[in-house]
């Protein structure tokens, strides 16, 4: 009997023996699959905030849907031993990954609320996968999962270059379906892959644990910094932008330096002497953050690139500290810090609509400083032992061979792909607008284009661009436009945008007086229209309930118009009714005229002018793309601005005007009253034309 028992014991020992170290092909397959899953993780995380934010932005108040952020706190379940064990198993991870990838289909859900619910489920599962992989018993699983997250982040950045800042997973049905399909392949591949428990050596994790509270605060701040500023490579350029003729670095090609800075930071992350140095924290962390916050244009931009290098360079060390701490409570506090800081960005700008907003008003620098200091405290007050996560040796001698042999080439391929997007999109030639029958005529447009989502919560950039092209307008204002998931750091990034197909000669960005109310921006610009200089003023004034703010803002804007020596077009979101105090201030003190003073059924959007001849005026229904209509006006520049006659006769009969002056028939014909069409249509007794 004894020999038989010995054979059974020997057989069990063989079964329990860890699998052989993975070969190169196995590593490549694992990294490729984990990169796809990392891309999906970041896509879900980036898509979750804007989907929640959609509701309070539409309602301009706390909506209740903010409670869906609690879905991200599923790592709390890892405090239960059975759950923690289950999320580390092959099939437990396969199930969670299937939920994560499947929830990418939220983009194709039938309603906004359904989309939000499914997206919340996806983030809940993704956070459990994060715990199950980074705290896994297998060194190999921990390592490839970490680098998959990092490479997936770069894949998202590269994709957003090609997709003009949109996240590919949420760009359209086609790419959404492709991401679903590739994600499914990655799930199957990881589920069927061989197990590599601890190849090469025993578990290297030290027994000494850092303070989980300090690590949580630091890692939550790092996650915030990574997503909020570097989740899209054009944010730094938009942060430091200023007016023409020296607006600073444009997103293309300068955004490529941000991408390269992030990549070089990751390549430097294996240099412990650098990433653990207090001097690196002072120069890259504090110095970079201070530069981007306080220095202008190119100086601030270079500070942003330096901060990018610092941010990715410390990800491995910060992650090492993270996985040495208890997963449940550490991740709950990490996510709490991350969400508080993300919401803090909103509070800084939306202070007029949120509790305690008066204490956070325009204090972004405090939020940025807090996150940087939390990261520095974690890096330099806690010190793990040997790397337990990122730099694993697998099947040959030499330190960091997985990183050097596989991660570097993967990263290079992804980054080169992103740089190719910059080359593909780069167009250094100015737009040459087609010749016109009368070079003195032009059309201006104002539209409050909210958030890049339509009224049902679906992306609307392509449809908005199509509609604007159909208007034939060469110059327009768009208020309240948001390019990034969380772009509220700097007033130049949001709220007010001036686009022109004519050359902009100079421009200035203004912060309007707002002692009581919300942030209120304006842009004044001089534009060369076929050889004639015309000044344009665009604005989004404060909320209608802030009386003093609106009074001061109207005075400020009217002074700009009053002091202009060129013809002036005012395209403004005024938050006052026709005939109101602020309306009269713009006309009387600014010396301007209303494009149609008989139109009394307006609120917020106004077109005013001086030293120009009005030709036409139209209002186009929003068609569900926004909550605000489009207004257009046609003008002629007089040969002598001191001696000319404006058009005073009004007609709605297009046959009375020359064909070149008529508005496009794409939006139908004259329409009396409000058009409730799901498509764009003229409405509110327009189009109107003005004759001598």
XYZ file of C-alpha atoms in Angstrom:
692
model
C 0.000 0.000 0.000
C 2.835 2.414 0.803
C 4.273 2.461 -2.726
C 0.777 3.114 -4.080
C 0.303 6.086 -1.743
C 3.707 7.405 -2.775
C 2.697 7.230 -6.451
C -0.561 9.088 -5.734
C 1.303 11.756 -3.795
C 3.837 12.035 -6.608
C 0.999 12.442 -9.129
C -0.622 15.169 -7.061
C 2.694 16.961 -6.745
C 3.085 16.930 -10.503
C -0.399 18.376 -10.935
C 0.313 21.101 -8.395
C 3.594 22.037 -10.008
C 3.414 25.464 -11.713
C 3.315 25.500 -15.471
C 6.469 26.225 -17.398
C 7.470 29.791 -18.090
C 5.633 31.289 -21.073
C 7.451 31.478 -24.372
C 7.622 34.606 -26.510
C 4.485 33.820 -28.490
C 2.483 33.279 -25.320
C 3.649 36.627 -23.969
C 2.753 38.413 -27.206
C -0.718 36.835 -27.228
C -1.292 37.709 -23.586
C -0.138 41.304 -24.006
C -2.226 41.775 -27.144
C -5.376 40.458 -25.476
C -4.789 42.432 -22.275
C -4.157 45.575 -24.329
C -7.566 45.175 -25.975
C -9.177 44.655 -22.573
C -7.241 47.623 -21.184
C -8.516 49.752 -24.061
C -12.067 48.716 -23.161
C -11.463 49.456 -19.475
C -10.389 53.032 -20.240
C -13.177 53.470 -22.788
C -15.785 52.512 -20.188
C -14.198 54.774 -17.589
C -14.066 57.717 -20.019
C -17.632 57.146 -21.194
C -19.166 56.823 -17.742
C -18.628 60.400 -16.514
C -20.117 62.220 -19.513
C -23.120 59.895 -19.509
C -23.853 60.738 -15.878
C -23.011 64.387 -16.495
C -25.515 64.554 -19.351
C -28.468 64.787 -16.963
C -27.381 67.625 -14.630
C -26.021 69.581 -17.613
C -29.381 69.392 -19.326
C -31.260 70.322 -16.168
C -28.652 72.718 -14.690
C -29.114 71.146 -11.279
C -28.379 67.963 -9.343
C -30.490 65.345 -11.121
C -30.221 62.251 -8.916
C -28.594 60.189 -11.658
C -25.234 61.058 -10.114
C -25.915 58.129 -7.764
C -24.898 55.776 -10.568
C -21.268 56.488 -9.665
C -21.767 54.012 -6.816
C -21.518 51.264 -9.429
C -17.767 51.873 -9.505
C -17.407 50.781 -5.880
C -17.786 47.045 -6.560
C -14.203 46.412 -5.316
C -15.793 46.613 -1.854
C -17.035 43.055 -2.563
C -13.411 41.890 -2.569
C -13.539 42.209 1.197
C -15.482 38.934 1.166
C -12.964 36.101 0.904
C -15.035 33.941 -1.417
C -15.620 36.843 -3.801
C -11.964 37.838 -3.783
C -10.999 34.258 -4.601
C -13.643 33.978 -7.341
C -12.550 37.130 -9.176
C -9.005 35.745 -9.434
C -9.978 32.452 -11.045
C -9.830 31.801 -14.763
C -13.584 31.482 -15.207
C -14.455 34.168 -12.703
C -12.335 36.615 -14.691
C -13.790 35.309 -17.958
C -17.328 35.990 -16.736
C -16.501 39.485 -15.499
C -14.629 40.303 -18.693
C -17.603 39.125 -20.727
C -19.844 41.530 -18.803
C -17.314 44.333 -19.230
C -16.980 43.870 -22.978
C -20.682 43.213 -23.474
C -21.569 46.489 -21.800
C -19.714 48.354 -24.537
C -22.947 47.670 -26.438
C -24.566 50.312 -24.199
C -23.857 52.643 -27.097
C -26.554 50.811 -29.037
C -29.132 50.859 -26.219
C -32.593 52.206 -27.146
C -32.692 55.049 -24.601
C -30.395 57.352 -22.660
C -31.312 55.792 -19.322
C -30.777 52.256 -20.641
C -27.394 53.318 -21.912
C -26.453 54.737 -18.530
C -27.598 51.605 -16.677
C -25.660 49.241 -18.955
C -22.588 51.483 -18.864
C -22.731 51.482 -15.059
C -22.827 47.666 -15.092
C -19.783 47.636 -17.361
C -17.814 49.879 -15.021
C -18.867 47.789 -12.034
C -17.517 44.644 -13.700
C -14.384 46.433 -14.945
C -13.443 47.458 -11.414
C -13.760 43.870 -10.214
C -11.557 42.740 -13.114
C -9.044 45.404 -12.036
C -8.923 43.819 -8.567
C -8.927 40.246 -9.836
C -5.985 40.788 -12.171
C -3.716 43.216 -10.325
C -4.093 41.327 -7.026
C -3.875 37.938 -8.761
C -1.819 35.137 -7.288
C -0.030 34.705 -10.589
C 2.903 37.039 -11.148
C 2.472 36.669 -14.894
C -1.232 37.577 -14.773
C -0.513 40.621 -12.620
C 2.231 41.825 -14.918
C 0.520 41.363 -18.281
C -2.676 42.904 -16.861
C -0.806 45.968 -15.659
C 0.951 46.483 -18.981
C -2.303 45.766 -20.789
C -3.869 48.662 -18.884
C -0.997 50.940 -19.797
C -0.889 49.910 -23.450
C -4.684 50.072 -23.624
C -4.515 53.648 -22.389
C -2.125 54.529 -25.205
C -4.323 52.680 -27.694
C -7.214 54.901 -26.597
C -5.089 58.037 -27.020
C -3.980 56.933 -30.479
C -7.557 56.141 -31.443
C -8.743 59.556 -30.329
C -6.150 61.157 -32.588
C -7.641 59.370 -35.589
C -11.213 60.007 -34.444
C -10.754 63.773 -33.945
C -10.792 63.553 -30.138
C -13.776 61.196 -29.929
C -13.363 57.875 -28.150
C -13.500 55.203 -30.886
C -15.768 52.935 -28.842
C -18.369 55.717 -28.673
C -17.824 57.293 -32.092
C -20.330 55.370 -34.205
C -22.118 52.025 -34.515
C -19.425 50.550 -36.756
C -16.459 51.142 -34.455
C -18.550 50.215 -31.432
C -19.309 46.860 -33.049
C -15.647 46.349 -33.966
C -14.583 46.984 -30.365
C -17.199 44.451 -29.194
C -15.934 41.833 -31.634
C -12.240 42.309 -30.858
C -13.024 42.354 -27.140
C -14.848 39.020 -27.456
C -11.804 37.482 -29.125
C -9.586 38.794 -26.328
C -11.877 37.264 -23.682
C -11.789 33.844 -25.312
C -8.030 33.989 -25.761
C -7.400 34.818 -22.105
C -9.893 32.211 -20.914
C -8.175 29.460 -22.913
C -4.584 30.563 -22.235
C -2.242 28.402 -20.170
C -1.721 29.172 -16.499
C 1.668 30.538 -15.479
C 1.523 30.714 -11.719
C 4.908 32.071 -10.705
C 7.349 31.590 -13.573
C 11.013 32.009 -12.838
C 10.844 32.495 -9.072
C 8.521 32.643 -6.112
C 6.138 35.455 -5.413
C 8.404 38.507 -4.973
C 5.930 40.603 -3.046
C 7.435 41.788 0.261
C 5.700 41.221 3.567
C 6.018 44.875 4.611
C 2.934 46.846 3.595
C 2.705 50.619 3.048
C -0.077 52.721 4.561
C -3.208 51.790 2.615
C -4.808 55.190 3.351
C -1.871 57.133 1.940
C -1.604 54.834 -1.071
C -5.327 55.173 -1.783
C -5.169 58.957 -1.735
C -2.105 58.987 -3.994
C -3.305 56.418 -6.504
C -6.770 58.005 -6.724
C -5.081 61.327 -7.498
C -2.867 59.686 -10.125
C -5.903 58.119 -11.791
C -7.597 61.520 -11.777
C -4.565 63.283 -13.257
C -4.151 60.628 -15.952
C -7.739 60.756 -17.125
C -8.584 64.422 -16.579
C -5.590 66.043 -18.271
C -4.024 63.291 -20.355
C -7.057 61.297 -21.423
C -6.894 63.259 -24.693
C -3.688 64.721 -26.084
C -5.190 68.065 -27.147
C -6.266 69.179 -23.660
C -2.894 70.710 -22.787
C -2.878 72.767 -26.009
C -6.399 74.049 -25.350
C -5.520 74.845 -21.732
C -2.784 77.321 -22.633
C -4.357 78.825 -25.759
C -4.617 82.585 -26.142
C -5.783 84.969 -28.852
C -4.496 85.568 -32.358
C -2.003 86.313 -33.787
C -0.123 84.167 -31.257
C -2.659 81.611 -30.007
C -0.043 79.153 -28.817
C 0.471 75.509 -29.779
C -2.331 74.019 -31.872
C -3.476 70.479 -31.002
C -2.078 69.284 -34.334
C 0.861 68.880 -34.527
C 1.753 69.886 -30.959
C -0.432 67.241 -29.373
C 2.089 64.721 -30.710
C 4.576 65.985 -28.102
C 2.085 65.167 -25.356
C 1.723 61.638 -26.737
C 5.499 61.262 -26.966
C 5.926 62.696 -23.475
C 3.522 60.139 -22.029
C 5.284 57.335 -23.909
C 8.739 58.424 -22.770
C 7.503 58.631 -19.207
C 6.451 55.001 -19.405
C 9.819 54.013 -20.871
C 11.585 55.845 -18.033
C 9.453 54.107 -15.417
C 11.965 51.260 -15.016
C 14.589 53.733 -13.755
C 13.981 53.617 -10.009
C 16.707 56.188 -9.372
C 14.676 58.718 -11.383
C 11.081 57.961 -10.506
C 11.840 57.688 -6.810
C 13.849 60.903 -6.694
C 12.420 63.924 -4.827
C 14.061 66.136 -7.452
C 11.992 64.442 -10.167
C 8.836 65.111 -8.169
C 9.792 68.765 -7.703
C 10.716 69.270 -11.358
C 8.281 67.030 -13.201
C 5.357 67.016 -10.796
C 5.234 70.388 -9.071
C 7.143 72.259 -11.793
C 5.072 70.846 -14.653
C 1.773 71.493 -12.873
C 2.747 75.059 -11.957
C 3.821 75.788 -15.530
C 0.622 74.540 -17.143
C -1.475 76.457 -14.642
C 0.321 79.799 -14.630
C 2.580 80.166 -17.689
C 1.330 81.301 -21.107
C 1.159 79.455 -24.433
C 4.324 77.529 -25.318
C 5.872 77.792 -21.858
C 2.755 76.402 -20.246
C 2.502 73.747 -22.924
C 6.059 72.525 -22.284
C 5.162 72.364 -18.598
C 2.220 70.168 -19.569
C 4.526 67.865 -21.554
C 6.898 67.643 -18.574
C 3.985 66.754 -16.303
C 2.955 64.097 -18.855
C 6.388 62.464 -18.609
C 6.190 62.531 -14.823
C 2.649 61.129 -14.722
C 3.311 57.928 -16.659
C 6.801 57.454 -15.214
C 5.399 56.792 -11.740
C 2.536 54.484 -12.716
C 4.504 51.251 -12.054
C 5.790 52.372 -8.657
C 2.391 53.697 -7.597
C 0.753 50.476 -8.758
C 3.320 48.431 -6.822
C 2.271 50.234 -3.679
C -1.398 49.740 -4.511
C -1.279 45.943 -4.820
C 0.614 45.613 -1.533
C -2.458 46.944 0.269
C -5.761 45.206 1.126
C -7.799 45.346 -2.094
C -11.310 46.114 -0.857
C -10.810 49.093 1.414
C -7.871 50.403 -0.607
C -9.825 50.484 -3.873
C -12.938 51.935 -2.242
C -10.944 54.865 -0.871
C -8.977 55.151 -4.138
C -12.163 55.475 -6.164
C -13.676 57.860 -3.630
C -10.667 60.189 -3.970
C -10.732 59.874 -7.762
C -14.448 60.692 -7.983
C -14.234 63.582 -5.521
C -11.468 65.138 -7.612
C -13.333 64.517 -10.873
C -16.471 66.119 -9.457
C -14.258 68.866 -8.086
C -13.479 69.847 -11.666
C -17.177 70.320 -12.312
C -17.653 72.189 -9.046
C -14.916 74.690 -10.003
C -16.859 75.835 -13.064
C -20.459 74.885 -12.301
C -20.254 76.510 -8.878
C -23.411 78.521 -9.487
C -25.526 75.370 -9.724
C -24.064 73.122 -7.024
C -23.955 73.089 -3.213
C -20.986 74.880 -1.635
C -20.101 76.233 -5.054
C -19.063 79.590 -3.637
C -16.098 77.903 -1.958
C -14.856 76.111 -5.073
C -15.427 78.899 -7.592
C -12.669 78.978 -10.234
C -10.183 77.384 -7.837
C -8.869 74.739 -10.191
C -5.319 75.449 -9.074
C -6.194 74.182 -5.592
C -7.559 70.929 -7.015
C -4.500 70.448 -9.213
C -2.109 71.244 -6.353
C -3.943 68.859 -4.027
C -3.702 65.960 -6.469
C 0.007 66.559 -7.129
C 0.838 66.785 -3.433
C -1.098 63.587 -2.690
C 0.874 61.778 -5.383
C 4.173 63.126 -4.045
C 3.332 62.168 -0.472
C 2.564 58.600 -1.506
C 5.705 58.305 -3.622
C 8.080 59.592 -0.966
C 6.470 58.570 2.328
C 5.921 54.948 1.339
C 8.573 52.679 -0.150
C 7.809 49.175 -1.417
C 10.469 46.524 -1.844
C 11.223 44.800 -5.143
C 8.725 45.322 -7.919
C 5.815 42.922 -7.531
C 3.851 44.035 -10.552
C 5.449 45.632 -13.588
C 8.994 44.413 -14.146
C 8.849 40.647 -14.214
C 11.556 38.305 -15.527
C 9.999 35.389 -17.353
C 12.234 33.076 -19.336
C 15.773 34.425 -19.539
C 18.320 36.189 -17.441
C 18.490 39.928 -17.030
C 16.297 42.450 -15.254
C 12.975 43.607 -16.650
C 13.092 41.364 -19.713
C 9.314 41.332 -20.230
C 9.344 45.108 -20.203
C 12.341 45.421 -22.507
C 11.523 42.613 -24.928
C 7.778 43.034 -25.304
C 6.280 46.161 -23.729
C 8.658 48.568 -25.464
C 7.911 47.266 -28.975
C 4.159 47.151 -28.278
C 4.257 50.727 -27.030
C 6.258 51.854 -30.064
C 3.714 50.342 -32.450
C 0.787 52.031 -30.692
C 2.501 55.414 -30.471
C 3.601 55.306 -34.109
C -0.016 54.577 -34.990
C -1.108 57.651 -33.050
C 1.541 59.821 -34.686
C 0.286 58.585 -38.052
C -3.070 60.081 -37.146
C -1.452 63.481 -36.685
C 0.169 63.201 -40.103
C -3.082 62.095 -41.716
C -5.053 64.978 -40.213
C -2.432 67.698 -40.558
C -3.376 70.430 -43.015
C -1.037 73.434 -42.852
C -2.764 75.234 -45.711
C -5.378 77.833 -44.735
C -8.886 77.315 -46.001
C -9.456 78.986 -49.335
C -13.136 79.791 -49.474
C -14.733 79.642 -52.924
C -15.070 82.845 -54.929
C -18.283 84.765 -54.365
C -20.359 86.871 -56.700
C -20.119 89.680 -54.150
C -17.040 89.585 -51.854
C -18.632 92.169 -49.573
C -21.421 89.796 -48.486
C -21.164 87.245 -45.692
C -23.314 85.170 -43.353
C -22.897 84.806 -39.596
C -24.487 82.217 -37.325
C -25.024 81.664 -33.612
C -25.854 78.316 -32.072
C -25.664 76.984 -28.538
C -24.293 73.531 -29.291
C -24.411 71.642 -26.022
C -21.867 69.032 -25.004
C -21.459 67.124 -28.283
C -24.488 65.022 -27.348
C -27.966 65.471 -28.743
C -31.097 65.795 -26.616
C -31.307 62.004 -26.273
C -27.697 61.584 -25.211
C -26.173 60.360 -28.481
C -22.986 61.826 -30.022
C -23.895 64.615 -32.414
C -20.651 65.995 -33.846
C -21.088 64.475 -37.300
C -24.721 65.562 -37.592
C -23.873 69.030 -36.304
C -21.083 69.415 -38.859
C -23.439 68.257 -41.615
C -26.094 70.772 -40.572
C -23.603 73.635 -40.396
C -22.276 72.816 -43.843
C -25.807 72.874 -45.171
C -26.344 76.419 -43.900
C -23.559 77.661 -46.167
C -22.348 79.923 -43.364
C -18.735 81.078 -43.492
C -18.557 82.307 -39.915
C -20.278 81.168 -36.768
C -20.346 81.272 -32.995
C -21.025 78.170 -30.962
C -21.502 78.572 -27.225
C -21.071 75.928 -24.548
C -19.142 73.402 -26.583
C -17.229 70.684 -24.701
C -14.430 68.710 -26.379
C -13.169 66.475 -23.587
C -14.912 64.314 -21.059
C -13.856 66.732 -18.335
C -12.573 69.929 -19.912
C -13.559 72.459 -17.281
C -10.060 73.279 -16.084
C -9.645 76.420 -18.104
C -12.095 78.904 -19.604
C -10.457 78.738 -23.015
C -11.374 75.069 -23.289
C -15.118 75.475 -23.108
C -18.164 77.705 -23.161
C -17.386 79.971 -26.138
C -16.083 79.182 -29.579
C -15.595 81.296 -32.705
C -15.120 79.489 -36.015
C -14.404 81.240 -39.286
C -13.620 80.262 -42.860
C -12.107 83.719 -43.263
C -8.687 84.585 -41.796
C -8.724 85.669 -38.148
C -6.321 88.585 -37.876
C -6.389 88.985 -34.108
C -8.512 87.962 -31.155
C -8.773 88.364 -27.398
C -10.304 86.137 -24.760
C -12.237 87.918 -22.033
C -13.490 86.804 -18.646
C -16.562 88.941 -18.034
C -17.304 90.441 -14.604
C -19.157 87.891 -12.489
C -18.931 88.761 -8.792
C -22.036 86.727 -7.905
C -22.697 84.222 -10.657
C -21.255 81.744 -13.088
C -18.146 81.959 -15.229
C -18.888 84.127 -18.285
C -16.484 84.250 -21.271
C -16.309 86.368 -24.402
C -14.175 86.551 -27.515
C -13.496 89.665 -29.571
C -11.875 89.111 -32.953
C -11.017 90.971 -36.139
C -11.625 88.936 -39.286
C -10.523 89.669 -42.840
C -13.578 89.145 -45.054
C -12.403 89.345 -48.653
C -10.163 92.297 -47.903
C -12.455 94.108 -45.423
C -11.900 94.011 -41.657
C -14.939 93.205 -39.517
C -14.937 92.877 -35.726
C -16.895 90.067 -34.102
C -17.956 89.746 -30.483
C -19.115 86.398 -29.151
C -20.211 85.692 -25.608
C -22.095 83.493 -23.229
C -23.359 85.757 -20.446
C -24.171 84.544 -16.957
C -27.352 82.991 -15.641
C -30.485 85.137 -15.717
C -30.907 85.045 -11.930
C -27.626 86.906 -11.329
C -28.769 90.465 -11.895
C -25.571 92.357 -11.040
C -23.439 90.024 -13.132
C -25.550 90.516 -16.237
C -25.574 94.281 -15.744
C -21.771 94.441 -15.532
C -21.330 92.002 -18.403
C -23.616 93.977 -20.716
C -21.649 97.128 -19.896
C -18.334 95.373 -20.580
C -19.474 93.991 -23.937
C -21.070 97.243 -25.033
C -17.776 99.045 -24.406
C -15.977 96.631 -26.738
C -18.522 97.358 -29.480
C -18.463 101.089 -28.759
C -14.678 101.323 -29.070
C -14.439 99.345 -32.300
C -13.517 101.324 -35.406
C -14.507 98.535 -37.808
C -17.939 97.199 -38.672
C -19.164 94.995 -35.824
C -21.221 91.801 -35.563
C -22.360 90.726 -32.104
C -23.281 87.030 -31.763
C -24.274 86.670 -28.152
C -26.029 84.492 -25.612
C -27.428 87.306 -23.480
C -29.901 85.601 -21.052
C -32.241 88.606 -21.254
C -35.447 89.280 -23.149
C -35.819 91.815 -25.997
C -36.204 95.318 -24.616
C -34.596 94.458 -21.271
C -31.997 96.600 -19.520
C -29.075 94.520 -20.831
C -30.508 94.407 -24.341
C -30.828 98.207 -24.377
C -27.322 98.651 -22.964
C -25.826 96.678 -25.867
C -27.765 98.719 -28.405
C -27.531 102.177 -26.883
C -24.052 102.194 -25.397
C -22.573 99.834 -27.968
C -24.095 101.722 -30.883
C -25.455 98.533 -32.426
C -28.730 97.519 -34.079
C -30.763 94.383 -33.586
C -30.928 92.262 -36.739
C -34.739 92.201 -36.323
C -36.179 94.352 -33.563
C -39.695 93.134 -34.422
C -38.817 89.604 -33.301
C -39.955 89.691 -29.677
C -40.077 85.931 -29.173
C -36.408 85.363 -28.384
C -34.464 84.371 -25.324
C -30.689 84.249 -24.970
C -29.514 84.267 -28.597
C -29.124 87.629 -30.335
C -27.482 88.953 -33.480
C -26.620 92.661 -33.442
C -24.509 94.764 -35.761
C -23.211 98.212 -36.696
C -21.667 99.802 -39.798
C -23.135 96.988 -41.923
C -26.135 96.577 -44.232
C -28.491 93.792 -43.203
C -29.754 91.484 -45.942
C -31.508 88.565 -44.266
C -32.375 86.825 -41.014
C -33.440 83.214 -40.336
C -34.123 80.926 -37.412
C -33.690 77.163 -37.798
C -35.167 74.639 -35.347
C -32.672 72.501 -33.440
C -34.077 69.188 -34.673
C -33.091 67.467 -31.430
C -29.370 68.245 -31.800
C -29.382 70.769 -28.953
C -31.863 72.603 -26.783
C -31.314 75.801 -28.757
C -32.085 76.824 -32.304
C -29.771 78.209 -34.956
C -29.940 81.896 -35.904
C -28.362 83.223 -39.104
C -27.915 86.708 -40.548
C -26.654 87.937 -43.926
C -24.790 91.243 -44.228
C -23.128 93.428 -46.820
C -20.063 95.507 -45.950
C -20.608 99.090 -47.209
C -17.919 100.702 -49.332
C -17.874 103.679 -46.962
C -18.838 102.863 -43.394
C -19.377 106.588 -42.690
C -21.797 107.138 -45.538
C -24.220 104.318 -46.314
C -27.908 103.455 -46.083
C -29.109 100.379 -44.177
C -32.000 98.261 -45.465
C -35.247 98.999 -43.619
C -37.972 97.290 -45.678
C -38.840 93.770 -44.467
C -40.197 90.966 -46.657
C -40.764 87.239 -46.290
C -41.195 86.724 -50.029
C -37.939 85.258 -51.310
C -38.929 86.113 -54.874
C -38.300 89.779 -54.056
C -34.581 89.254 -53.422
C -31.740 88.142 -55.647
C -31.052 84.378 -55.670
C -27.560 84.782 -54.198
C -28.996 86.467 -51.092
C -31.618 83.819 -50.380
C -31.060 81.347 -47.573
C -30.705 77.709 -48.575
C -33.887 75.747 -49.233
C -32.402 72.773 -47.346
C -34.482 73.832 -44.319
C -37.683 74.329 -46.249
C -39.340 77.663 -46.867
C -40.935 80.385 -44.786
C -42.547 78.893 -41.675
C -44.893 80.736 -39.333
C -44.696 79.796 -35.663
C -42.579 77.138 -34.014
C -41.475 74.108 -36.027
C -41.477 70.915 -33.963
C -40.038 68.820 -36.771
C -37.468 66.172 -35.850
C -35.418 67.561 -38.730
C -34.082 71.106 -39.016
C -36.609 73.557 -40.451
C -37.040 77.296 -40.648
C -39.452 78.597 -38.016
C -40.611 81.630 -36.005
C -41.788 83.611 -39.077
C -38.511 83.303 -40.979
C -36.623 83.536 -43.289
C -36.886 87.320 -43.512
C -35.155 89.602 -45.972
C -34.387 93.300 -45.853
C -34.607 95.624 -48.853
C -33.661 99.287 -49.403
